[in-house]
């Protein structure tokens, strides 16, 4: 008996789906797609596969893949079939020689490389015995060997069969020995499928599925001419299953960077970009980092071999920076009180912070006001662990303004993190050679304060040599640390692995 729900399911079947069901009914409920195609009056085989996939989603059929191992002749197999198996040729020769032959005499029927193969299989198949007579190797045919000479052996039968029916299935146990020989028989896997009716599919068939002409596409003609009154129209089901598609997506870090960029742009900043390879002068000297600072050592900074040096064009600037380092120069500072080494500044390195971007920007654009940011990678000679990477991003920026104040710096960073979704942040006094006052930014995460970056106002020792007298607010924040908080992961390395398990249940912006 047809129930309401059966009627509903049937009414939602497409013509091809009905045809597949009916064809399966004829084929005892199960068949491979090719068979269904042949029997079922389809135009193309894909129609069968598509309909089967839909029927599967409606739980009316099960589509199964069957992986079958098939066999064909390999290179050696083909040559064996032409020339005969090496052991068979040897056997023939031995019998020709009267049942006893020397190793020497086999040379006429076998290639050099085939001789050990032939000997091995003569013994294995018990076709001949091997002995030594007068220092010569002698083969003597056995009864077994004699009985084989005019008969096609199992091995030969198989080779012949595979020649006639490539990609055949074979009894692998029976042909174990031949299969073990190199390049004689090739094994291949082929995937075939079957479509099988489910109990529900059977029930539907029993209630009777009628193939009637039905319209699945309505045209203006159908409406205008009133044809619609007399035809059956396939109902449209908006809740029906659709295959999942997995399109490409942005990397979560890229999404984060885009969001950060947007925040700074909204706050009126402009983005700048810099270089990976920089001089020590711009990365360190110009920032009043003393030349004996531990961060300059090879253990922390990656110096370049090629180029190993970068020339600084502005000699006057180098003089000013040297003077500031030595004695404070035109500022009221005493400097570091050591002899500045100009060559040190020429060393090429992979930038260790993006503060090099901003100091170079200020040198080239000394007139305020300016609001600048960059989100770029920096390099440090770090050991990798859950919170350290040798290559990581910094979110760097400056406000250069006559009226800029330290409070504004606090307010600005507060605002940035607030827009990023962090309410609880605090500032602690910090130290950087190039800022005074300096502070560190910390964010509350899982009940702990986590350090996210440094900031401060550039010291006169930094701004004076490049001709700047107005205040500059500066900050450099870690991106990956922020990402860890945002994505709730405890190991930074996960950001750079392709397996984004941690992304599950994450809402990205
Ligand atoms: N350059 C500092 C770092 O790499 C961050 C910083 C930038 C601090 C600007 C103060 C001012 O940690």
Short mmCIF file of C-alpha atoms and ligand atoms in Angstrom, two decimals:
data_model
loop_
_atom_site.label_atom_id
_atom_site.label_comp_id
_atom_site.label_asym_id
_atom_site.label_seq_id
_atom_site.Cartn_x
_atom_site.Cartn_y
_atom_site.Cartn_z
CA UNK A 1 0.00 0.00 0.00
CA UNK A 2 1.22 3.43 -0.89
CA UNK A 3 1.43 5.68 2.10
CA UNK A 4 1.36 9.44 2.01
CA UNK A 5 5.10 9.65 2.54
CA UNK A 6 5.79 7.17 -0.26
CA UNK A 7 3.69 9.26 -2.60
CA UNK A 8 5.57 12.33 -1.57
CA UNK A 9 8.94 10.69 -2.16
CA UNK A 10 7.82 9.43 -5.55
CA UNK A 11 6.49 12.81 -6.55
CA UNK A 12 9.91 14.28 -5.88
CA UNK A 13 11.77 11.79 -8.05
CA UNK A 14 13.19 13.01 -11.33
CA UNK A 15 12.63 11.07 -14.50
CA UNK A 16 16.16 9.63 -14.40
CA UNK A 17 15.83 8.68 -10.75
CA UNK A 18 12.66 6.77 -11.55
CA UNK A 19 14.38 5.09 -14.47
CA UNK A 20 17.28 3.97 -12.29
CA UNK A 21 14.91 2.54 -9.66
CA UNK A 22 12.86 0.69 -12.26
CA UNK A 23 15.96 -0.67 -13.97
CA UNK A 24 17.37 -1.89 -10.65
CA UNK A 25 14.03 -3.58 -10.06
CA UNK A 26 14.54 -5.52 -13.27
CA UNK A 27 18.10 -6.42 -12.27
CA UNK A 28 17.26 -8.03 -8.92
CA UNK A 29 17.89 -4.87 -6.99
CA UNK A 30 21.58 -4.54 -7.68
CA UNK A 31 23.74 -3.76 -10.70
CA UNK A 32 26.78 -1.89 -11.78
CA UNK A 33 26.17 1.52 -13.36
CA UNK A 34 27.19 0.30 -16.79
CA UNK A 35 24.54 -2.38 -16.75
CA UNK A 36 21.92 0.11 -15.56
CA UNK A 37 22.93 2.40 -18.39
CA UNK A 38 22.65 -0.34 -20.99
CA UNK A 39 19.30 -1.67 -19.83
CA UNK A 40 17.69 1.55 -18.69
CA UNK A 41 17.39 3.65 -21.84
CA UNK A 42 19.66 6.52 -20.82
CA UNK A 43 21.53 8.92 -23.07
CA UNK A 44 24.77 8.96 -21.13
CA UNK A 45 26.25 7.00 -18.27
CA UNK A 46 26.69 10.14 -16.13
CA UNK A 47 22.91 10.38 -16.00
CA UNK A 48 22.89 7.08 -14.16
CA UNK A 49 25.61 8.19 -11.76
CA UNK A 50 23.94 11.54 -11.04
CA UNK A 51 20.56 9.96 -10.48
CA UNK A 52 22.15 7.28 -8.29
CA UNK A 53 23.82 9.95 -6.15
CA UNK A 54 20.49 11.71 -5.65
CA UNK A 55 18.75 8.43 -4.90
CA UNK A 56 21.43 7.67 -2.37
CA UNK A 57 20.85 11.01 -0.65
CA UNK A 58 17.15 10.07 -0.49
CA UNK A 59 18.13 6.72 1.05
CA UNK A 60 16.58 4.72 -1.80
CA UNK A 61 19.80 3.16 -3.05
CA UNK A 62 23.32 2.59 -1.81
CA UNK A 63 26.16 3.29 -4.17
CA UNK A 64 29.18 1.18 -3.39
CA UNK A 65 32.63 1.24 -4.81
CA UNK A 66 34.30 -2.07 -5.44
CA UNK A 67 38.02 -2.18 -5.85
CA UNK A 68 39.07 -5.08 -8.02
CA UNK A 69 42.59 -6.33 -8.64
CA UNK A 70 43.16 -7.20 -12.27
CA UNK A 71 46.19 -8.58 -14.06
CA UNK A 72 47.86 -8.13 -17.42
CA UNK A 73 51.10 -9.19 -19.07
CA UNK A 74 54.21 -7.35 -17.96
CA UNK A 75 57.25 -6.74 -20.17
CA UNK A 76 58.92 -10.04 -19.32
CA UNK A 77 55.62 -11.83 -19.61
CA UNK A 78 55.23 -10.70 -23.19
CA UNK A 79 58.73 -11.81 -24.12
CA UNK A 80 58.25 -15.17 -22.35
CA UNK A 81 55.12 -15.68 -24.37
CA UNK A 82 57.01 -15.04 -27.61
CA UNK A 83 60.27 -16.85 -26.84
CA UNK A 84 59.06 -19.32 -24.26
CA UNK A 85 59.82 -19.39 -20.55
CA UNK A 86 63.61 -19.59 -19.94
CA UNK A 87 63.26 -22.90 -18.06
CA UNK A 88 61.14 -24.33 -20.87
CA UNK A 89 63.74 -23.41 -23.47
CA UNK A 90 66.46 -24.96 -21.30
CA UNK A 91 64.38 -28.12 -20.85
CA UNK A 92 63.90 -28.43 -24.58
CA UNK A 93 67.62 -28.11 -25.15
CA UNK A 94 68.45 -30.73 -22.52
CA UNK A 95 66.05 -33.18 -24.13
CA UNK A 96 67.42 -32.37 -27.58
CA UNK A 97 70.86 -33.23 -26.23
CA UNK A 98 69.59 -36.63 -25.21
CA UNK A 99 68.42 -35.83 -21.70
CA UNK A 100 71.77 -34.56 -20.51
CA UNK A 101 73.32 -31.22 -21.30
CA UNK A 102 76.19 -29.03 -20.19
CA UNK A 103 75.76 -25.50 -18.94
CA UNK A 104 77.71 -24.43 -22.02
CA UNK A 105 75.10 -25.88 -24.38
CA UNK A 106 72.34 -23.77 -22.78
CA UNK A 107 74.06 -20.63 -24.05
CA UNK A 108 72.62 -21.17 -27.48
CA UNK A 109 69.01 -20.89 -26.30
CA UNK A 110 69.30 -18.43 -23.41
CA UNK A 111 70.65 -14.93 -22.89
CA UNK A 112 73.34 -14.55 -20.26
CA UNK A 113 70.94 -12.95 -17.82
CA UNK A 114 68.38 -15.71 -18.34
CA UNK A 115 70.72 -18.54 -17.34
CA UNK A 116 70.43 -18.14 -13.55
CA UNK A 117 66.67 -17.69 -13.93
CA UNK A 118 66.38 -20.88 -15.99
CA UNK A 119 68.52 -22.89 -13.54
CA UNK A 120 66.50 -21.66 -10.59
CA UNK A 121 63.18 -22.64 -12.11
CA UNK A 122 64.43 -25.98 -13.51
CA UNK A 123 65.26 -26.89 -9.93
CA UNK A 124 62.15 -25.34 -8.43
CA UNK A 125 59.90 -27.18 -10.88
CA UNK A 126 61.89 -30.41 -10.58
CA UNK A 127 62.41 -30.59 -14.32
CA UNK A 128 66.14 -31.33 -14.13
CA UNK A 129 68.85 -32.23 -11.65
CA UNK A 130 72.21 -30.51 -11.59
CA UNK A 131 75.50 -32.29 -11.03
CA UNK A 132 79.21 -31.84 -11.57
CA UNK A 133 81.10 -34.12 -13.84
CA UNK A 134 84.76 -33.49 -14.64
CA UNK A 135 84.45 -29.96 -13.38
CA UNK A 136 81.52 -29.29 -15.67
CA UNK A 137 77.95 -28.48 -14.69
CA UNK A 138 75.59 -31.05 -16.13
CA UNK A 139 71.78 -30.91 -16.32
CA UNK A 140 69.88 -34.17 -16.42
CA UNK A 141 66.19 -34.18 -17.24
CA UNK A 142 63.78 -35.77 -14.73
CA UNK A 143 60.62 -37.75 -15.45
CA UNK A 144 58.67 -34.69 -14.46
CA UNK A 145 60.64 -32.67 -17.01
CA UNK A 146 60.04 -35.23 -19.76
CA UNK A 147 56.33 -35.23 -19.05
CA UNK A 148 56.18 -31.43 -19.39
CA UNK A 149 57.96 -30.91 -22.63
CA UNK A 150 55.01 -31.24 -24.98
CA UNK A 151 52.40 -29.90 -22.65
CA UNK A 152 51.32 -26.36 -22.03
CA UNK A 153 52.13 -25.70 -18.40
CA UNK A 154 49.89 -23.77 -16.05
CA UNK A 155 52.22 -20.79 -16.27
CA UNK A 156 52.06 -20.80 -20.03
CA UNK A 157 48.28 -21.11 -19.98
CA UNK A 158 48.02 -18.09 -17.73
CA UNK A 159 50.32 -15.98 -19.93
CA UNK A 160 48.27 -16.94 -22.97
CA UNK A 161 45.02 -16.13 -21.19
CA UNK A 162 46.27 -12.69 -20.07
CA UNK A 163 47.34 -11.92 -23.61
CA UNK A 164 43.83 -12.64 -24.84
CA UNK A 165 42.04 -11.02 -21.87
CA UNK A 166 44.06 -8.21 -20.42
CA UNK A 167 42.78 -6.89 -17.06
CA UNK A 168 41.38 -10.25 -16.08
CA UNK A 169 40.94 -11.51 -12.56
CA UNK A 170 43.00 -14.56 -11.65
CA UNK A 171 43.44 -17.02 -8.84
CA UNK A 172 46.43 -15.45 -7.12
CA UNK A 173 47.03 -18.46 -4.86
CA UNK A 174 47.28 -20.85 -7.73
CA UNK A 175 49.63 -18.58 -9.66
CA UNK A 176 51.69 -17.44 -6.70
CA UNK A 177 54.98 -18.52 -8.24
CA UNK A 178 54.49 -16.84 -11.60
CA UNK A 179 53.23 -13.70 -9.86
CA UNK A 180 56.40 -13.62 -7.79
CA UNK A 181 58.54 -13.27 -10.90
CA UNK A 182 59.65 -9.77 -11.73
CA UNK A 183 57.86 -7.85 -14.51
CA UNK A 184 56.06 -10.94 -15.74
CA UNK A 185 52.56 -10.01 -14.63
CA UNK A 186 51.29 -6.53 -13.83
CA UNK A 187 48.75 -5.96 -11.11
CA UNK A 188 46.30 -3.07 -11.35
CA UNK A 189 43.42 -1.89 -9.22
CA UNK A 190 40.25 -0.85 -10.93
CA UNK A 191 37.32 0.76 -9.25
CA UNK A 192 33.87 -0.28 -10.22
CA UNK A 193 30.63 0.39 -8.48
CA UNK A 194 27.32 -1.16 -7.77
CA UNK A 195 24.01 0.49 -7.16
CA UNK A 196 21.84 -1.38 -4.71
CA UNK A 197 18.23 -0.82 -3.76
CA UNK A 198 17.60 -0.18 -0.06
CA UNK A 199 14.53 -1.69 1.64
CA UNK A 200 12.86 1.70 1.23
CA UNK A 201 13.78 1.66 -2.45
CA UNK A 202 12.12 -1.77 -2.78
CA UNK A 203 9.01 -0.55 -1.02
CA UNK A 204 8.68 2.34 -3.45
CA UNK A 205 9.06 0.01 -6.40
CA UNK A 206 6.34 -2.18 -5.01
CA UNK A 207 3.93 0.71 -4.64
CA UNK A 208 4.50 1.31 -8.34
CA UNK A 209 6.51 4.03 -9.97
CA UNK A 210 5.01 5.34 -13.15
CA UNK A 211 7.07 7.10 -15.77
CA UNK A 212 5.02 9.90 -17.07
CA UNK A 213 6.00 12.93 -19.01
CA UNK A 214 6.68 15.63 -16.51
CA UNK A 215 8.05 19.10 -16.73
CA UNK A 216 10.89 20.21 -14.59
CA UNK A 217 11.57 23.50 -16.39
CA UNK A 218 8.72 25.94 -16.87
CA UNK A 219 8.90 28.16 -19.91
CA UNK A 220 6.91 31.27 -20.85
CA UNK A 221 5.19 29.21 -23.53
CA UNK A 222 3.95 26.70 -20.96
CA UNK A 223 2.39 29.51 -18.97
CA UNK A 224 1.09 31.65 -21.84
CA UNK A 225 -0.53 28.83 -23.78
CA UNK A 226 -2.09 27.31 -20.71
CA UNK A 227 -0.19 24.04 -21.22
CA UNK A 228 0.49 23.95 -17.49
CA UNK A 229 -3.17 23.06 -16.85
CA UNK A 230 -2.79 19.63 -18.37
CA UNK A 231 0.71 18.52 -17.48
CA UNK A 232 2.37 17.29 -14.33
CA UNK A 233 5.05 19.55 -13.01
CA UNK A 234 7.81 18.24 -10.83
CA UNK A 235 7.56 19.86 -7.38
CA UNK A 236 10.42 22.06 -6.41
CA UNK A 237 11.97 21.17 -3.06
CA UNK A 238 14.04 23.90 -1.53
CA UNK A 239 14.95 21.73 1.42
CA UNK A 240 16.45 18.99 -0.63
CA UNK A 241 19.99 17.81 -0.21
CA UNK A 242 22.72 19.47 -2.20
CA UNK A 243 26.27 18.26 -2.40
CA UNK A 244 28.68 20.05 -0.08
CA UNK A 245 31.22 22.19 -1.81
CA UNK A 246 34.54 23.02 -0.26
CA UNK A 247 35.79 26.15 -1.93
CA UNK A 248 39.12 27.81 -1.28
CA UNK A 249 39.30 30.00 1.77
CA UNK A 250 41.62 32.66 3.05
CA UNK A 251 44.23 31.55 5.53
CA UNK A 252 43.08 32.56 9.03
CA UNK A 253 46.21 34.64 9.52
CA UNK A 254 45.42 36.52 6.34
CA UNK A 255 41.92 37.17 7.60
CA UNK A 256 43.39 38.49 10.82
CA UNK A 257 45.82 40.73 8.95
CA UNK A 258 43.00 42.06 6.80
CA UNK A 259 40.98 42.86 9.91
CA UNK A 260 43.92 44.66 11.56
CA UNK A 261 44.62 46.60 8.38
CA UNK A 262 40.99 47.64 8.29
CA UNK A 263 41.10 48.89 11.88
CA UNK A 264 44.14 51.08 11.26
CA UNK A 265 42.73 52.39 8.01
CA UNK A 266 39.49 53.25 9.79
CA UNK A 267 41.49 55.16 12.39
CA UNK A 268 43.06 57.27 9.66
CA UNK A 269 46.42 55.52 9.26
CA UNK A 270 48.23 54.78 5.99
CA UNK A 271 50.08 51.54 5.34
CA UNK A 272 53.76 51.36 4.44
CA UNK A 273 55.89 48.45 3.31
CA UNK A 274 59.59 47.79 3.77
CA UNK A 275 62.33 45.33 2.83
CA UNK A 276 63.33 42.01 4.36
CA UNK A 277 67.01 42.82 3.92
CA UNK A 278 68.15 45.97 5.66
CA UNK A 279 71.34 47.52 6.94
CA UNK A 280 72.42 47.37 10.53
CA UNK A 281 72.47 51.15 10.37
CA UNK A 282 68.72 51.49 9.81
CA UNK A 283 67.70 48.44 11.80
CA UNK A 284 69.81 49.35 14.86
CA UNK A 285 72.21 52.35 14.74
CA UNK A 286 69.58 54.89 13.71
CA UNK A 287 67.41 53.59 16.54
CA UNK A 288 70.13 54.32 19.10
CA UNK A 289 70.63 50.63 19.82
CA UNK A 290 74.20 50.48 21.18
CA UNK A 291 76.62 48.59 18.98
CA UNK A 292 77.43 46.15 21.79
CA UNK A 293 73.77 45.41 22.47
CA UNK A 294 73.23 41.66 22.95
CA UNK A 295 70.37 41.63 20.41
CA UNK A 296 72.92 42.40 17.70
CA UNK A 297 74.78 39.16 18.27
CA UNK A 298 74.63 36.37 15.73
CA UNK A 299 72.57 34.27 18.14
CA UNK A 300 69.73 36.75 17.85
CA UNK A 301 70.15 38.47 14.50
CA UNK A 302 70.41 36.80 11.11
CA UNK A 303 73.13 38.53 9.09
CA UNK A 304 73.27 38.12 5.31
CA UNK A 305 76.11 36.66 3.29
CA UNK A 306 75.05 38.04 -0.03
CA UNK A 307 74.88 41.00 0.09
CA UNK A 308 77.01 41.11 3.21
CA UNK A 309 77.02 44.91 3.31
CA UNK A 310 74.70 47.70 2.31
CA UNK A 311 76.00 51.18 1.67
CA UNK A 312 74.36 54.10 3.44
CA UNK A 313 74.27 57.07 1.09
CA UNK A 314 73.89 59.85 3.63
CA UNK A 315 77.36 60.44 5.17
CA UNK A 316 76.16 63.44 7.11
CA UNK A 317 73.48 61.33 8.75
CA UNK A 318 76.01 58.67 9.68
CA UNK A 319 78.13 61.38 11.33
CA UNK A 320 75.17 62.63 13.33
CA UNK A 321 74.16 59.14 14.44
CA UNK A 322 77.78 58.36 15.36
CA UNK A 323 77.96 61.50 17.46
CA UNK A 324 74.69 60.73 19.22
CA UNK A 325 75.97 57.24 20.09
CA UNK A 326 79.32 58.59 21.29
CA UNK A 327 78.31 61.65 23.24
CA UNK A 328 74.67 62.54 22.65
CA UNK A 329 75.41 64.94 19.78
CA UNK A 330 73.05 67.89 19.63
CA UNK A 331 70.70 66.39 22.20
CA UNK A 332 71.03 66.88 25.91
CA UNK A 333 71.93 63.17 26.22
CA UNK A 334 75.44 61.90 27.04
CA UNK A 335 75.14 59.12 24.48
CA UNK A 336 76.55 55.66 25.13
CA UNK A 337 80.10 56.88 25.58
CA UNK A 338 81.91 54.45 23.25
CA UNK A 339 83.60 54.78 19.83
CA UNK A 340 81.02 54.29 17.11
CA UNK A 341 82.06 51.91 14.33
CA UNK A 342 80.68 53.06 10.97
CA UNK A 343 81.44 49.73 9.27
CA UNK A 344 79.19 47.94 11.72
CA UNK A 345 76.26 49.87 10.29
CA UNK A 346 76.91 48.59 6.78
CA UNK A 347 76.28 44.96 7.70
CA UNK A 348 73.32 43.47 5.87
CA UNK A 349 70.76 41.61 7.94
CA UNK A 350 67.22 40.29 7.85
CA UNK A 351 65.25 42.98 9.65
CA UNK A 352 64.68 42.04 13.25
CA UNK A 353 61.75 44.41 13.73
CA UNK A 354 59.53 46.57 11.55
CA UNK A 355 60.60 49.65 13.50
CA UNK A 356 63.15 49.88 10.70
CA UNK A 357 60.22 50.64 8.34
CA UNK A 358 59.03 53.54 10.42
CA UNK A 359 62.42 55.11 11.12
CA UNK A 360 63.20 55.09 7.39
CA UNK A 361 59.79 56.55 6.69
CA UNK A 362 60.40 59.37 9.18
CA UNK A 363 63.80 60.07 7.62
CA UNK A 364 62.18 60.44 4.19
CA UNK A 365 59.09 62.30 5.50
CA UNK A 366 60.26 64.39 8.45
CA UNK A 367 57.37 66.87 8.35
CA UNK A 368 54.40 66.11 10.63
CA UNK A 369 51.64 65.12 10.84
CA UNK A 370 51.81 61.42 9.89
CA UNK A 371 49.93 58.31 10.95
CA UNK A 372 51.59 55.23 9.53
CA UNK A 373 51.38 51.49 10.09
CA UNK A 374 52.82 48.28 8.65
CA UNK A 375 52.01 44.59 9.12
CA UNK A 376 55.05 42.68 7.96
CA UNK A 377 57.36 39.82 8.80
CA UNK A 378 60.56 40.04 10.81
CA UNK A 379 63.33 37.51 11.37
CA UNK A 380 65.17 36.40 14.47
CA UNK A 381 67.58 33.61 15.18
CA UNK A 382 65.14 31.94 17.57
CA UNK A 383 64.58 28.35 18.51
CA UNK A 384 61.08 27.31 17.55
CA UNK A 385 58.68 26.49 20.34
CA UNK A 386 55.04 27.02 21.17
CA UNK A 387 55.45 30.79 21.60
CA UNK A 388 58.48 31.56 19.41
CA UNK A 389 59.03 31.50 15.68
CA UNK A 390 62.08 32.66 13.72
CA UNK A 391 59.82 34.44 11.24
CA UNK A 392 56.83 36.31 12.54
CA UNK A 393 54.70 39.36 11.87
CA UNK A 394 54.78 42.65 13.67
CA UNK A 395 52.02 45.20 13.71
CA UNK A 396 54.00 48.41 13.73
CA UNK A 397 52.97 52.02 13.67
CA UNK A 398 53.66 55.63 14.51
CA UNK A 399 51.82 58.85 15.13
CA UNK A 400 53.97 61.84 14.32
CA UNK A 401 52.25 64.98 15.48
CA UNK A 402 53.09 68.26 17.08
CA UNK A 403 50.50 67.63 19.80
CA UNK A 404 51.04 63.90 20.26
CA UNK A 405 51.12 62.79 23.90
CA UNK A 406 51.86 59.61 25.79
CA UNK A 407 48.19 59.45 26.87
CA UNK A 408 47.21 59.37 23.23
CA UNK A 409 49.49 56.40 22.71
CA UNK A 410 47.76 54.56 25.55
CA UNK A 411 44.34 55.54 24.20
CA UNK A 412 45.25 54.49 20.70
CA UNK A 413 46.50 51.03 21.65
CA UNK A 414 43.55 50.60 23.95
CA UNK A 415 41.23 51.44 21.08
CA UNK A 416 43.01 49.08 18.70
CA UNK A 417 42.75 46.09 21.02
CA UNK A 418 39.17 46.98 21.88
CA UNK A 419 38.28 46.88 18.19
CA UNK A 420 40.08 43.53 18.01
CA UNK A 421 37.74 42.32 20.72
CA UNK A 422 39.95 42.58 23.82
CA UNK A 423 38.51 44.58 26.66
CA UNK A 424 41.00 43.85 29.37
CA UNK A 425 44.39 45.26 28.53
CA UNK A 426 47.02 46.95 30.64
CA UNK A 427 50.28 48.80 30.17
CA UNK A 428 53.45 48.25 32.11
CA UNK A 429 56.62 50.29 32.08
CA UNK A 430 59.11 48.79 29.65
CA UNK A 431 62.47 49.46 28.15
CA UNK A 432 63.64 49.93 24.56
CA UNK A 433 66.81 51.81 23.62
CA UNK A 434 64.85 53.98 21.20
CA UNK A 435 61.86 55.08 23.26
CA UNK A 436 61.33 57.03 26.47
CA UNK A 437 58.98 56.58 28.14
CA UNK A 438 58.50 52.99 27.03
CA UNK A 439 55.76 50.56 27.86
CA UNK A 440 54.65 47.03 27.26
CA UNK A 441 51.12 46.07 26.34
CA UNK A 442 49.49 43.10 28.02
CA UNK A 443 46.17 41.43 27.41
CA UNK A 444 44.20 39.30 29.86
CA UNK A 445 43.82 35.80 28.52
CA UNK A 446 42.63 32.71 30.35
CA UNK A 447 43.10 34.54 33.61
CA UNK A 448 46.71 35.49 32.83
CA UNK A 449 48.35 38.61 31.50
CA UNK A 450 50.05 37.97 28.20
CA UNK A 451 52.63 40.32 26.72
CA UNK A 452 51.76 41.42 23.20
CA UNK A 453 54.20 44.15 22.29
CA UNK A 454 56.21 47.24 23.01
CA UNK A 455 55.62 50.92 22.54
CA UNK A 456 56.80 54.34 23.55
CA UNK A 457 57.83 57.77 22.35
CA UNK A 458 60.94 57.98 20.22
CA UNK A 459 63.91 59.45 22.10
CA UNK A 460 65.56 62.65 20.87
CA UNK A 461 68.66 60.51 20.18
CA UNK A 462 66.54 58.84 17.46
CA UNK A 463 64.64 61.81 16.07
CA UNK A 464 67.25 64.56 16.27
CA UNK A 465 69.73 63.13 13.70
CA UNK A 466 66.95 62.83 11.13
CA UNK A 467 65.85 66.39 11.79
CA UNK A 468 62.66 65.74 13.74
CA UNK A 469 61.76 67.76 16.81
CA UNK A 470 58.07 66.90 17.13
CA UNK A 471 56.90 63.93 19.23
CA UNK A 472 56.58 60.49 17.63
CA UNK A 473 54.45 57.78 19.25
CA UNK A 474 55.56 54.28 18.22
CA UNK A 475 54.55 50.67 18.79
CA UNK A 476 55.40 47.21 17.59
CA UNK A 477 53.01 44.37 18.41
CA UNK A 478 53.19 40.64 17.80
CA UNK A 479 50.66 39.28 15.33
CA UNK A 480 50.99 35.57 16.04
CA UNK A 481 50.51 36.08 19.78
CA UNK A 482 47.35 37.99 19.04
CA UNK A 483 46.27 35.21 16.67
CA UNK A 484 46.76 32.63 19.45
CA UNK A 485 44.40 34.56 21.68
CA UNK A 486 41.92 35.22 18.92
CA UNK A 487 41.85 31.61 17.69
CA UNK A 488 42.22 30.14 21.16
CA UNK A 489 45.24 27.95 20.48
CA UNK A 490 48.16 27.32 22.77
CA UNK A 491 50.82 26.52 20.20
CA UNK A 492 51.85 29.21 17.72
CA UNK A 493 53.19 26.59 15.29
CA UNK A 494 49.65 25.46 14.56
CA UNK A 495 49.13 28.71 12.68
CA UNK A 496 51.60 27.56 10.07
CA UNK A 497 50.43 23.99 9.65
CA UNK A 498 47.94 23.05 6.99
CA UNK A 499 45.84 21.04 9.38
CA UNK A 500 43.50 23.59 10.87
CA UNK A 501 41.77 21.34 13.39
CA UNK A 502 41.60 24.26 15.76
CA UNK A 503 39.49 26.16 13.28
CA UNK A 504 36.48 23.98 14.01
CA UNK A 505 33.76 25.88 15.78
CA UNK A 506 35.73 29.09 15.38
CA UNK A 507 34.01 32.21 14.33
CA UNK A 508 36.46 34.23 12.29
CA UNK A 509 35.36 37.84 12.41
N1 LIG B 1 60.65 47.02 18.04
C1 LIG B 1 60.12 46.53 19.29
C2 LIG B 1 60.16 44.98 19.27
O1 LIG B 1 60.54 44.43 18.27
C3 LIG B 1 58.73 47.00 19.53
C4 LIG B 1 58.64 48.50 19.65
C5 LIG B 1 58.33 49.26 18.54
C6 LIG B 1 58.86 49.13 20.86
C7 LIG B 1 58.23 50.64 18.64
C8 LIG B 1 58.77 50.49 20.99
C9 LIG B 1 58.45 51.22 19.88
O2 LIG B 1 59.81 44.33 20.23
#
